[in-house]
Coordinates of N, CA and C in Angstrom, one line a residue:
M248 N 101.0 82.5 63.7 CA 101.6 83.1 62.6 C 100.5 84.0 61.9
S249 N 100.5 85.3 62.1 CA 99.4 86.1 61.5 C 99.7 86.4 60.0
E250 N 98.6 86.6 59.3 CA 98.7 86.9 57.9 C 97.9 88.2 57.6
P251 N 98.4 89.0 56.6 CA 97.7 90.2 56.3 C 96.3 89.8 55.6
K252 N 95.4 90.7 55.8 CA 94.0 90.5 55.3 C 93.9 90.1 53.8
H253 N 94.7 90.8 53.0 CA 94.6 90.6 51.6 C 95.9 89.9 51.0
G254 N 96.6 89.2 51.8 CA 97.9 88.6 51.4 C 97.6 87.2 50.9
S255 N 98.7 86.6 50.4 CA 98.7 85.2 49.9 C 99.2 84.3 51.0
P256 N 98.4 83.3 51.5 CA 98.8 82.4 52.6 C 100.1 81.7 52.3
V257 N 100.3 81.2 51.0 CA 101.5 80.5 50.7 C 102.7 81.4 50.8
V258 N 102.6 82.6 50.2 CA 103.7 83.6 50.3 C 104.0 83.9 51.7
E259 N 103.0 84.1 52.6 CA 103.2 84.4 54.0 C 104.0 83.3 54.7
K260 N 103.6 82.1 54.4 CA 104.2 80.9 55.0 C 105.7 80.8 54.6
T261 N 105.9 81.1 53.3 CA 107.2 81.0 52.7 C 108.1 82.1 53.3
A262 N 107.6 83.3 53.5 CA 108.3 84.4 54.1 C 108.8 84.0 55.5
H263 N 107.8 83.5 56.3 CA 108.1 83.2 57.7 C 109.1 82.0 57.7
L264 N 109.0 81.1 56.8 CA 110.0 80.0 56.8 C 111.4 80.5 56.4
L265 N 111.5 81.4 55.5 CA 112.8 81.9 55.1 C 113.4 82.7 56.3
E266 N 112.6 83.4 57.1 CA 113.1 84.1 58.2 C 113.6 83.2 59.3
A267 N 112.9 82.1 59.5 CA 113.3 81.0 60.4 C 114.6 80.4 60.0
V268 N 114.8 80.1 58.7 CA 116.0 79.5 58.2 C 117.2 80.5 58.4
A269 N 116.9 81.8 58.1 CA 118.0 82.8 58.2 C 118.4 83.0 59.7
D270 N 117.5 82.9 60.6 CA 117.8 83.1 62.0 C 118.6 81.9 62.6
A271 N 118.5 80.7 62.0 CA 119.2 79.6 62.5 C 120.7 79.6 62.1
K272 N 121.5 79.8 63.1 CA 122.9 80.0 62.8 C 123.6 78.7 62.2
T273 N 123.2 77.6 62.6 CA 123.8 76.3 62.1 C 122.9 75.4 61.3
G274 N 121.8 76.0 60.8 CA 120.9 75.3 60.0 C 119.7 74.8 60.9
I275 N 118.6 74.5 60.2 CA 117.4 74.1 61.0 C 116.7 73.0 60.2
S276 N 116.2 72.0 61.0 CA 115.6 70.8 60.4 C 114.1 71.0 60.0
L277 N 113.6 70.1 59.2 CA 112.2 70.1 58.9 C 111.3 70.1 60.1
G278 N 111.6 69.2 61.0 CA 110.8 69.1 62.2 C 110.8 70.4 63.0
A279 N 111.9 71.0 63.2 CA 112.0 72.3 63.9 C 111.2 73.4 63.2
L280 N 111.3 73.4 61.9 CA 110.5 74.4 61.2 C 109.0 74.2 61.4
V281 N 108.5 72.9 61.4 CA 107.1 72.6 61.6 C 106.7 73.1 63.0
D282 N 107.5 72.8 64.0 CA 107.2 73.2 65.4 C 107.2 74.7 65.5
Q283 N 108.2 75.4 64.9 CA 108.3 76.8 65.1 C 107.2 77.6 64.3
L284 N 106.9 77.2 63.2 CA 105.9 77.9 62.3 C 104.5 77.5 62.6
G285 N 104.3 76.3 63.2 CA 102.9 75.8 63.4 C 102.1 75.5 62.1
V286 N 102.9 75.1 61.1 CA 102.3 74.8 59.8 C 102.4 73.3 59.6
P287 N 101.5 72.6 58.9 CA 101.5 71.2 58.7 C 102.9 70.8 58.0
R288 N 103.3 69.6 58.5 CA 104.6 69.1 58.0 C 104.6 69.0 56.4
S289 N 103.5 68.5 55.8 CA 103.5 68.4 54.4 C 103.6 69.7 53.7
T290 N 103.1 70.8 54.3 CA 103.2 72.1 53.7 C 104.6 72.6 53.7
V291 N 105.2 72.5 54.9 CA 106.6 72.9 55.1 C 107.5 72.1 54.1
Y292 N 107.3 70.8 54.0 CA 108.1 70.0 53.1 C 108.0 70.5 51.7
R293 N 106.7 70.8 51.2 CA 106.6 71.2 49.8 C 107.3 72.6 49.6
I294 N 107.1 73.5 50.6 CA 107.8 74.8 50.4 C 109.3 74.6 50.4
L295 N 109.8 73.8 51.2 CA 111.3 73.6 51.3 C 111.8 73.0 49.9
N296 N 111.0 72.1 49.4 CA 111.4 71.4 48.1 C 111.4 72.5 47.0
S297 N 110.4 73.4 47.0 CA 110.4 74.4 45.9 C 111.5 75.4 46.1
L298 N 111.8 75.8 47.3 CA 112.9 76.8 47.6 C 114.2 76.1 47.3
T299 N 114.4 74.9 47.6 CA 115.6 74.2 47.3 C 115.8 74.1 45.8
A300 N 114.8 73.8 45.1 CA 114.9 73.7 43.6 C 115.3 75.0 43.0
H301 N 114.9 76.1 43.6 CA 115.3 77.4 43.1 C 116.6 77.9 43.7
G302 N 117.2 77.1 44.6 CA 118.5 77.6 45.2 C 118.3 78.6 46.3
L303 N 117.1 78.8 46.8 CA 116.9 79.8 47.8 C 117.2 79.3 49.2
V304 N 117.1 77.9 49.4 CA 117.6 77.3 50.6 C 118.4 76.1 50.1
A305 N 119.2 75.5 51.0 CA 120.0 74.4 50.7 C 120.2 73.5 51.9
R306 N 120.5 72.3 51.7 CA 120.8 71.4 52.8 C 122.2 71.7 53.3
V307 N 122.4 71.7 54.7 CA 123.7 71.9 55.2 C 124.5 70.7 55.1
N308 N 125.6 70.8 54.3 CA 126.5 69.7 54.0 C 125.7 68.5 53.5
G309 N 124.6 68.7 52.8 CA 123.8 67.6 52.3 C 123.0 66.8 53.3
G310 N 122.9 67.3 54.5 CA 122.3 66.6 55.6 C 120.8 67.0 55.7
A311 N 120.3 66.8 56.9 CA 118.8 67.0 57.1 C 118.4 68.4 57.6
S312 N 119.4 69.3 57.7 CA 119.1 70.7 58.1 C 119.3 71.6 56.9
Y313 N 118.6 72.8 57.0 CA 118.5 73.7 55.9 C 119.1 75.0 56.3
E314 N 119.7 75.7 55.3 CA 120.3 77.0 55.4 C 119.9 77.8 54.2
L315 N 120.2 79.1 54.2 CA 119.9 79.9 53.0 C 120.8 79.5 51.9
G316 N 120.3 79.4 50.7 CA 121.0 78.9 49.5 C 121.7 79.9 48.7
P317 N 122.5 79.5 47.8 CA 123.4 80.4 47.0 C 122.5 81.4 46.2
K318 N 121.4 81.0 45.7 CA 120.5 81.9 44.9 C 120.1 83.1 45.8
F319 N 119.8 82.8 47.1 CA 119.4 83.9 48.0 C 120.5 85.0 48.1
V320 N 121.8 84.5 48.2 CA 122.9 85.4 48.3 C 123.0 86.2 47.0
Q321 N 122.9 85.5 45.8 CA 123.0 86.2 44.5 C 121.9 87.3 44.4
L322 N 120.7 87.0 44.8 CA 119.6 88.0 44.8 C 120.0 89.2 45.7
A323 N 120.5 88.9 46.9 CA 120.8 90.0 47.8 C 121.9 90.9 47.2
R324 N 122.8 90.3 46.4 CA 123.9 91.1 45.8 C 123.3 92.2 44.8
R325 N 122.1 92.0 44.4 CA 121.5 92.9 43.4 C 121.1 94.2 44.1
I326 N 121.0 94.2 45.4 CA 120.7 95.4 46.2 C 121.8 96.4 46.0
S327 N 121.5 97.7 46.1 CA 122.6 98.7 46.0 C 123.7 98.4 46.9
P328 N 125.0 98.8 46.5 CA 126.2 98.5 47.3 C 126.1 98.9 48.7
G329 N 125.4 100.1 49.0 CA 125.4 100.5 50.4 C 124.5 99.7 51.3
A330 N 123.6 98.9 50.7 CA 122.6 98.2 51.5 C 122.9 96.7 51.5
D331 N 124.0 96.3 50.7 CA 124.2 94.9 50.5 C 125.0 94.3 51.7
R332 N 124.3 94.0 52.8 CA 125.0 93.5 53.9 C 125.4 92.1 53.9
V333 N 124.7 91.3 53.1 CA 125.0 89.9 52.9 C 126.4 89.8 52.3
T334 N 126.7 90.5 51.3 CA 128.0 90.5 50.7 C 129.1 91.1 51.6
L335 N 128.7 92.1 52.3 CA 129.6 92.8 53.3 C 130.0 91.8 54.4
I336 N 129.1 91.1 55.0 CA 129.4 90.2 56.0 C 130.2 89.0 55.5
E337 N 129.8 88.6 54.3 CA 130.5 87.4 53.7 C 132.0 87.8 53.4
A338 N 132.2 89.0 53.0 CA 133.6 89.5 52.8 C 134.4 89.7 54.1
A339 N 133.7 90.1 55.1 CA 134.3 90.5 56.4 C 134.6 89.2 57.2
R340 N 133.8 88.2 57.1 CA 133.9 87.1 58.0 C 135.4 86.5 58.1
P341 N 136.0 86.0 57.0 CA 137.3 85.4 57.1 C 138.4 86.5 57.5
V342 N 138.2 87.7 57.0 CA 139.2 88.7 57.3 C 139.3 89.0 58.8
L343 N 138.1 89.3 59.4 CA 138.1 89.6 60.8 C 138.3 88.4 61.7
A344 N 137.9 87.2 61.3 CA 138.2 86.0 62.1 C 139.7 85.8 62.2
A345 N 140.4 86.0 61.1 CA 141.8 85.8 61.1 C 142.5 86.8 61.9
A346 N 142.0 88.1 61.9 CA 142.6 89.1 62.7 C 142.4 88.9 64.2
A347 N 141.2 88.4 64.5 CA 140.9 88.1 65.9 C 141.8 87.1 66.4
D348 N 142.1 86.1 65.6 CA 143.0 85.0 66.0 C 144.4 85.5 66.2
R349 N 144.8 86.5 65.4 CA 146.2 87.0 65.5 C 146.4 87.8 66.8
I350 N 145.5 88.7 67.1 CA 145.8 89.6 68.3 C 144.9 89.3 69.5
Y351 N 144.1 88.2 69.4 CA 143.3 87.8 70.6 C 142.4 88.9 71.1
E352 N 141.8 89.6 70.2 CA 140.8 90.6 70.5 C 139.6 90.4 69.6
S353 N 138.4 90.7 70.1 CA 137.2 90.6 69.3 C 137.0 91.8 68.3
F354 N 136.5 91.5 67.1 CA 136.3 92.5 66.1 C 134.8 92.7 65.9
R355 N 134.4 93.9 65.6 CA 133.0 94.3 65.4 C 132.9 94.9 64.0
L356 N 131.9 94.5 63.3 CA 131.5 95.1 62.0 C 130.1 95.8 62.3
A357 N 130.1 97.1 62.1 CA 128.8 97.8 62.4 C 128.4 98.6 61.2
A358 N 127.1 98.8 61.0 CA 126.6 99.6 59.9 C 125.7 100.7 60.5
P359 N 125.7 101.9 59.8 CA 124.8 103.0 60.3 C 123.3 102.7 60.0
E360 N 122.5 103.0 61.0 CA 121.0 102.9 60.8 C 120.4 104.2 61.5
G361 N 120.1 105.2 60.7 CA 119.6 106.4 61.3 C 120.6 107.0 62.2
D362 N 120.2 107.3 63.4 CA 121.1 107.9 64.4 C 122.0 106.9 65.2
E363 N 121.9 105.7 64.8 CA 122.6 104.6 65.5 C 123.5 103.8 64.6
M364 N 124.4 103.1 65.3 CA 125.2 102.1 64.7 C 124.7 100.7 65.1
M365 N 124.6 99.8 64.2 CA 124.1 98.4 64.6 C 125.2 97.4 64.3
T366 N 125.5 96.5 65.2 CA 126.5 95.5 65.0 C 125.9 94.4 64.1
I367 N 126.5 94.2 62.9 CA 125.9 93.3 61.9 C 126.8 92.0 61.9
F368 N 128.0 92.0 62.5 CA 128.8 90.8 62.5 C 129.8 91.0 63.6
A369 N 130.2 89.9 64.3 CA 131.3 90.0 65.3 C 132.2 88.8 65.1
A370 N 133.5 89.0 65.2 CA 134.4 87.9 65.1 C 135.0 87.8 66.5
P371 N 134.7 86.7 67.3 CA 135.1 86.6 68.6 C 136.6 86.3 68.8
S372 N 137.2 86.8 69.8 CA 138.6 86.4 70.1 C 138.6 85.0 70.6
P373 N 139.7 84.3 70.4 CA 139.9 82.9 70.9 C 140.4 83.0 72.4
G374 N 140.7 84.2 72.9 CA 141.1 84.3 74.3 C 140.0 84.1 75.3
D375 N 140.4 83.8 76.5 CA 139.5 83.5 77.6 C 138.8 84.7 78.1
Y376 N 139.4 85.9 78.0 CA 138.9 87.1 78.7 C 138.6 88.2 77.7
A377 N 138.3 87.9 76.5 CA 138.0 88.9 75.5 C 136.6 89.4 75.7
L378 N 136.3 90.5 75.1 CA 134.9 91.1 75.2 C 134.0 90.3 74.3
F379 N 132.8 90.1 74.8 CA 131.7 89.5 74.0 C 131.0 90.7 73.3
I380 N 130.8 90.6 71.9 CA 130.1 91.6 71.2 C 128.8 91.0 70.6
K381 N 127.7 91.6 71.0 CA 126.4 91.1 70.6 C 126.0 91.6 69.2
V382 N 125.8 90.7 68.3 CA 125.2 91.0 67.0 C 123.8 91.5 67.1
G383 N 123.5 92.6 66.5 CA 122.2 93.3 66.6 C 122.2 94.4 67.7
G384 N 123.3 94.5 68.4 CA 123.4 95.6 69.4 C 123.5 96.9 68.7
R385 N 123.0 98.0 69.4 CA 122.9 99.3 68.8 C 123.5 100.3 69.8
S386 N 124.0 101.4 69.2 CA 124.6 102.5 70.0 C 124.4 103.8 69.2
R387 N 124.2 104.9 70.0 CA 124.1 106.2 69.4 C 125.5 106.6 68.7
K388 N 125.4 107.3 67.7 CA 126.7 107.6 66.9 C 127.7 108.4 67.6
H389 N 127.3 109.3 68.5 CA 128.3 110.2 69.1 C 129.1 109.6 70.3
V390 N 128.7 108.3 70.7 CA 129.3 107.8 71.9 C 130.3 106.7 71.6
G391 N 130.8 106.5 70.4 CA 131.8 105.4 70.2 C 132.6 105.7 69.0
A392 N 133.6 105.0 68.8 CA 134.5 105.2 67.7 C 133.8 104.9 66.3
A393 N 133.1 103.8 66.3 CA 132.4 103.5 65.0 C 131.4 104.5 64.6
G394 N 130.6 105.0 65.6 CA 129.6 106.0 65.3 C 130.1 107.3 64.9
K395 N 131.2 107.7 65.6 CA 131.8 109.0 65.2 C 132.4 109.0 63.8
L396 N 132.9 107.8 63.4 CA 133.3 107.6 62.0 C 132.1 107.9 61.0
A397 N 131.0 107.2 61.3 CA 129.8 107.4 60.4 C 129.4 108.8 60.4
L398 N 129.4 109.5 61.5 CA 129.0 110.9 61.5 C 130.1 111.8 60.7
A399 N 131.3 111.5 60.9 CA 132.4 112.2 60.3 C 132.3 112.2 58.8
F400 N 131.8 111.1 58.2 CA 131.7 111.0 56.8 C 130.2 111.2 56.3
S401 N 129.4 111.8 57.2 CA 128.1 112.3 56.8 C 128.2 113.7 56.2
D402 N 127.1 114.1 55.5 CA 127.2 115.5 55.0 C 126.8 116.5 56.1
Y403 N 127.1 117.8 55.8 CA 126.9 118.8 56.8 C 125.5 118.8 57.5
H404 N 124.5 118.7 56.6 CA 123.1 118.8 57.1 C 122.8 117.6 58.1
E405 N 123.3 116.4 57.7 CA 123.1 115.3 58.6 C 123.7 115.5 60.0
I406 N 124.9 116.0 60.0 CA 125.6 116.3 61.3 C 124.9 117.3 62.1
E407 N 124.4 118.4 61.4 CA 123.7 119.4 62.1 C 122.4 118.8 62.7
A408 N 121.7 118.0 61.9 CA 120.4 117.5 62.4 C 120.7 116.5 63.6
Y409 N 121.8 115.8 63.5 CA 122.1 114.8 64.6 C 122.4 115.6 65.9
C410 N 123.2 116.7 65.8 CA 123.5 117.5 67.0 C 122.3 118.2 67.6
A411 N 121.4 118.6 66.7 CA 120.2 119.3 67.1 C 119.3 118.3 68.0
G412 N 119.5 117.0 67.8 CA 118.6 116.1 68.5 C 119.1 115.8 69.9
G413 N 120.3 116.4 70.3 CA 120.8 116.3 71.7 C 121.9 115.2 71.7
L414 N 122.9 115.5 72.5 CA 124.0 114.6 72.7 C 124.1 114.1 74.2
E415 N 123.3 113.1 74.5 CA 123.3 112.6 75.9 C 124.6 112.0 76.3
A416 N 124.9 112.1 77.5 CA 126.1 111.5 78.1 C 125.9 110.0 78.5
R417 N 126.8 109.2 78.0 CA 126.9 107.8 78.5 C 127.8 107.7 79.7
T418 N 128.9 108.4 79.6 CA 129.9 108.4 80.7 C 130.4 109.9 80.8
P419 N 131.2 110.2 81.9 CA 131.7 111.6 82.0 C 132.6 112.0 80.8
Y420 N 133.0 111.0 80.0 CA 133.9 111.3 78.9 C 133.2 111.4 77.5
T421 N 131.9 111.2 77.5 CA 131.1 111.3 76.3 C 131.1 112.8 75.8
I422 N 131.3 113.0 74.5 CA 131.3 114.4 74.0 C 129.8 114.8 73.9
T423 N 129.4 115.9 74.6 CA 128.1 116.3 74.6 C 127.9 117.8 74.1
D424 N 129.0 118.4 73.8 CA 129.0 119.7 73.2 C 129.1 119.6 71.7
P425 N 128.1 120.2 70.9 CA 128.1 120.1 69.5 C 129.4 120.6 68.8
E426 N 129.9 121.7 69.3 CA 131.1 122.3 68.6 C 132.3 121.4 68.9
T427 N 132.4 120.8 70.1 CA 133.5 119.9 70.4 C 133.4 118.7 69.5
L428 N 132.2 118.2 69.3 CA 132.0 117.0 68.5 C 132.3 117.3 67.1
K429 N 131.9 118.4 66.5 CA 132.3 118.8 65.2 C 133.8 118.9 64.9
E430 N 134.5 119.4 65.9 CA 135.9 119.5 65.8 C 136.5 118.1 65.8
A431 N 136.0 117.2 66.6 CA 136.5 115.8 66.7 C 136.2 115.1 65.3
L432 N 135.0 115.4 64.7 CA 134.7 114.8 63.5 C 135.6 115.2 62.3
A433 N 136.0 116.5 62.4 CA 136.9 117.0 61.4 C 138.2 116.3 61.5
E434 N 138.7 116.1 62.7 CA 140.0 115.4 62.9 C 139.9 113.9 62.4
I435 N 138.7 113.3 62.6 CA 138.5 112.0 62.2 C 138.6 111.9 60.6
R436 N 138.0 112.9 60.0 CA 138.0 112.9 58.5 C 139.4 113.1 58.0
R437 N 140.2 113.9 58.7 CA 141.6 114.0 58.3 C 142.5 112.8 58.5
S438 N 142.2 112.1 59.6 CA 143.1 110.9 60.0 C 142.6 109.6 59.3
G439 N 141.2 109.6 59.1 CA 140.7 108.4 58.5 C 140.4 107.2 59.4
S440 N 140.5 107.5 60.7 CA 140.1 106.5 61.8 C 139.6 107.2 63.0
A441 N 139.1 106.5 64.0 CA 138.5 107.1 65.2 C 138.8 106.2 66.4
E442 N 138.8 106.9 67.5 CA 139.0 106.2 68.8 C 137.9 106.5 69.8
D443 N 137.7 105.5 70.7 CA 136.7 105.7 71.8 C 137.6 105.6 73.1
N444 N 137.6 106.7 73.8 CA 138.3 106.7 75.1 C 137.4 106.8 76.3
Q445 N 136.7 105.7 76.6 CA 135.7 105.6 77.7 C 134.5 106.5 77.4
E446 N 134.2 106.8 76.2 CA 133.0 107.6 75.9 C 131.7 106.8 75.9
S447 N 131.8 105.5 75.6 CA 130.6 104.7 75.5 C 130.4 103.9 76.8
N448 N 131.5 103.5 77.4 CA 131.4 102.7 78.7 C 132.7 103.0 79.4
L449 N 132.6 103.1 80.7 CA 133.8 103.4 81.5 C 134.7 102.2 81.4
G450 N 136.0 102.5 81.2 CA 137.0 101.4 81.1 C 137.2 100.8 79.7
L451 N 136.2 101.2 78.8 CA 136.3 100.6 77.5 C 136.9 101.6 76.5
R452 N 137.8 101.1 75.7 CA 138.4 101.8 74.6 C 138.2 101.1 73.3
A453 N 138.4 101.8 72.2 CA 138.3 101.2 70.9 C 139.0 101.9 69.8
F454 N 139.3 101.2 68.7 CA 139.8 101.8 67.5 C 138.8 101.4 66.4
A455 N 138.6 102.3 65.5 CA 137.7 102.0 64.4 C 138.2 102.6 63.0
A456 N 137.9 101.9 62.0 CA 138.2 102.3 60.6 C 137.0 102.1 59.7
P457 N 136.9 103.0 58.7 CA 135.7 103.0 57.8 C 135.8 102.0 56.7
I458 N 134.6 101.6 56.2 CA 134.5 100.8 54.9 C 133.6 101.6 54.0
F459 N 134.1 102.0 52.8 CA 133.4 102.7 51.8 C 133.0 101.7 50.7
D460 N 131.9 102.0 50.1 CA 131.5 101.2 48.9 C 132.1 101.8 47.7
S461 N 131.8 101.2 46.5 CA 132.5 101.7 45.3 C 132.0 103.1 44.9
A462 N 130.9 103.6 45.5 CA 130.4 105.0 45.2 C 131.0 106.0 46.2
G463 N 131.9 105.5 47.2 CA 132.5 106.4 48.1 C 131.6 106.6 49.4
R464 N 130.6 105.8 49.6 CA 129.7 106.0 50.7 C 130.2 105.1 51.9
L465 N 130.2 105.6 53.1 CA 130.5 104.8 54.2 C 129.4 103.9 54.5
V466 N 129.6 102.6 54.4 CA 128.6 101.6 54.6 C 128.8 100.8 55.9
A467 N 130.0 100.8 56.5 CA 130.2 100.0 57.7 C 131.5 100.5 58.3
T468 N 131.8 100.0 59.5 CA 133.0 100.3 60.2 C 133.5 98.9 60.8
V469 N 134.8 98.9 60.9 CA 135.5 97.8 61.6 C 136.1 98.4 62.9
S470 N 135.9 97.7 64.0 CA 136.4 98.2 65.2 C 136.8 97.1 66.2
V471 N 137.7 97.5 67.1 CA 138.1 96.5 68.2 C 137.9 97.3 69.5
P472 N 136.9 96.9 70.3 CA 136.8 97.4 71.6 C 137.7 96.6 72.6
F473 N 138.3 97.2 73.6 CA 139.1 96.5 74.5 C 139.1 97.3 75.9
I474 N 139.3 96.5 76.9 CA 139.2 97.1 78.3 C 140.6 97.5 78.8
G475 N 140.6 98.6 79.4 CA 141.8 99.1 80.1 C 142.8 99.7 79.2
E476 N 144.0 100.1 79.8 CA 145.1 100.7 79.1 C 145.8 99.7 78.3
A477 N 146.3 100.1 77.1 CA 147.1 99.2 76.3 C 148.5 99.9 76.2
T478 N 149.5 99.1 76.2 CA 150.9 99.6 76.0 C 150.9 100.3 74.6
P479 N 151.8 101.2 74.3 CA 151.9 101.8 73.0 C 152.1 100.8 71.9
E480 N 152.9 99.8 72.2 CA 153.1 98.7 71.1 C 151.8 98.0 70.9
R481 N 151.1 97.6 72.0 CA 149.8 96.9 71.8 C 148.8 97.8 71.1
A482 N 148.7 99.0 71.4 CA 147.7 99.9 70.8 C 148.0 100.1 69.3
R483 N 149.3 100.2 68.9 CA 149.7 100.2 67.5 C 149.3 98.9 66.8
S484 N 149.4 97.8 67.5 CA 149.1 96.5 66.9 C 147.6 96.4 66.6
I485 N 146.8 96.8 67.6 CA 145.3 96.8 67.4 C 144.9 97.7 66.3
K486 N 145.4 98.9 66.3 CA 145.0 99.9 65.3 C 145.4 99.4 63.9
R487 N 146.6 98.9 63.8 CA 147.0 98.4 62.5 C 146.1 97.3 62.0
E488 N 145.7 96.4 62.9 CA 144.8 95.3 62.4 C 143.5 95.8 62.0
V489 N 143.0 96.8 62.7 CA 141.7 97.4 62.4 C 141.8 98.1 61.0
L490 N 142.8 98.9 60.8 CA 143.0 99.6 59.5 C 143.1 98.6 58.3
D491 N 144.0 97.5 58.6 CA 144.2 96.5 57.5 C 143.0 95.7 57.3
G492 N 142.2 95.4 58.3 CA 141.0 94.6 58.2 C 140.0 95.4 57.4
A493 N 139.8 96.7 57.7 CA 138.8 97.5 56.9 C 139.2 97.6 55.5
A494 N 140.5 97.8 55.2 CA 141.0 97.9 53.8 C 140.8 96.6 53.0
L495 N 141.0 95.5 53.7 CA 140.8 94.2 53.0 C 139.3 93.9 52.7
V496 N 138.5 94.2 53.6 CA 137.0 94.1 53.4 C 136.6 95.0 52.3
M497 N 137.1 96.2 52.3 CA 136.7 97.2 51.3 C 137.2 96.7 49.9
K498 N 138.3 96.2 49.8 CA 138.9 95.7 48.6 C 138.0 94.5 48.1
A499 N 137.5 93.7 49.0 CA 136.7 92.6 48.6 C 135.4 93.0 48.0
I500 N 134.8 94.1 48.6 CA 133.4 94.5 48.1 C 133.4 95.5 47.0
S501 N 134.6 96.2 46.8 CA 134.5 97.2 45.7 C 135.8 97.3 44.9
G502 N 136.8 96.5 45.3 CA 138.1 96.4 44.6 C 138.9 97.7 44.7
A503 N 138.6 98.5 45.8 CA 139.4 99.7 46.0 C 139.7 99.9 47.4
H504 N 140.8 100.5 47.7 CA 141.2 100.9 49.1 C 140.6 102.3 49.4
P505 N 140.7 102.7 50.7 CA 140.1 104.0 51.0 C 140.8 105.1 50.3
S506 N 140.0 106.1 49.9 CA 140.6 107.3 49.3 C 140.3 108.5 50.1
S507 N 141.1 109.5 50.0 CA 140.8 110.7 50.9 C 139.6 111.3 50.4
K508 N 138.8 111.8 51.3 CA 137.5 112.4 51.0 C 137.6 113.9 51.3

């Protein structure tokens, strides 16, 4: 565990400990933290006690494992609405999990990062043959439904700069012509949703809807990727769940439904 030359050793150890707790999906024990961080057990114990006292970590169900505490979430909420992914994921989790259970498809929550979209949460389908969506996965904006949405609600200069960087093809269906892409983005702005028709991967389709914060900025997208053709009824069902899911998440984070832009 490296430390900066002029940093505080205690702060460095605390920061690494918080990262380890955050990375553990179901909590992490004192012993596991000692092994992972390579720090004496007594030091880890004292840091955990202090963080627990301040609500920054908490015991999972009162047991021997630790997770991020309520104070950590409260502090994260003080970040500007567009960057507050803790609140966004917290709001999306029950909404998208329920939708995935209803239609047996996996749901993806993605956020824009530069020229890419990053998956920040995935609600897996309970079905045996549903797509697996990797949290942390990234994709260029012009090659999928979610990314095209983010581009569509970007300003003119951002779109121009993105197109000037080149539009590489992922499949024969990827839009690689800037003018064609701009026309598609204009239609997306009019309709308020986007589709992927084998543009990112052959055989893969998707519907996506935007999530805006209270300032009207697109901060994330909800999408459902699925393989193969869907009947018109099935396609309508998936699209409806995507639109409804995005609206519910948006209402939870800002108290407002989408407005025309």
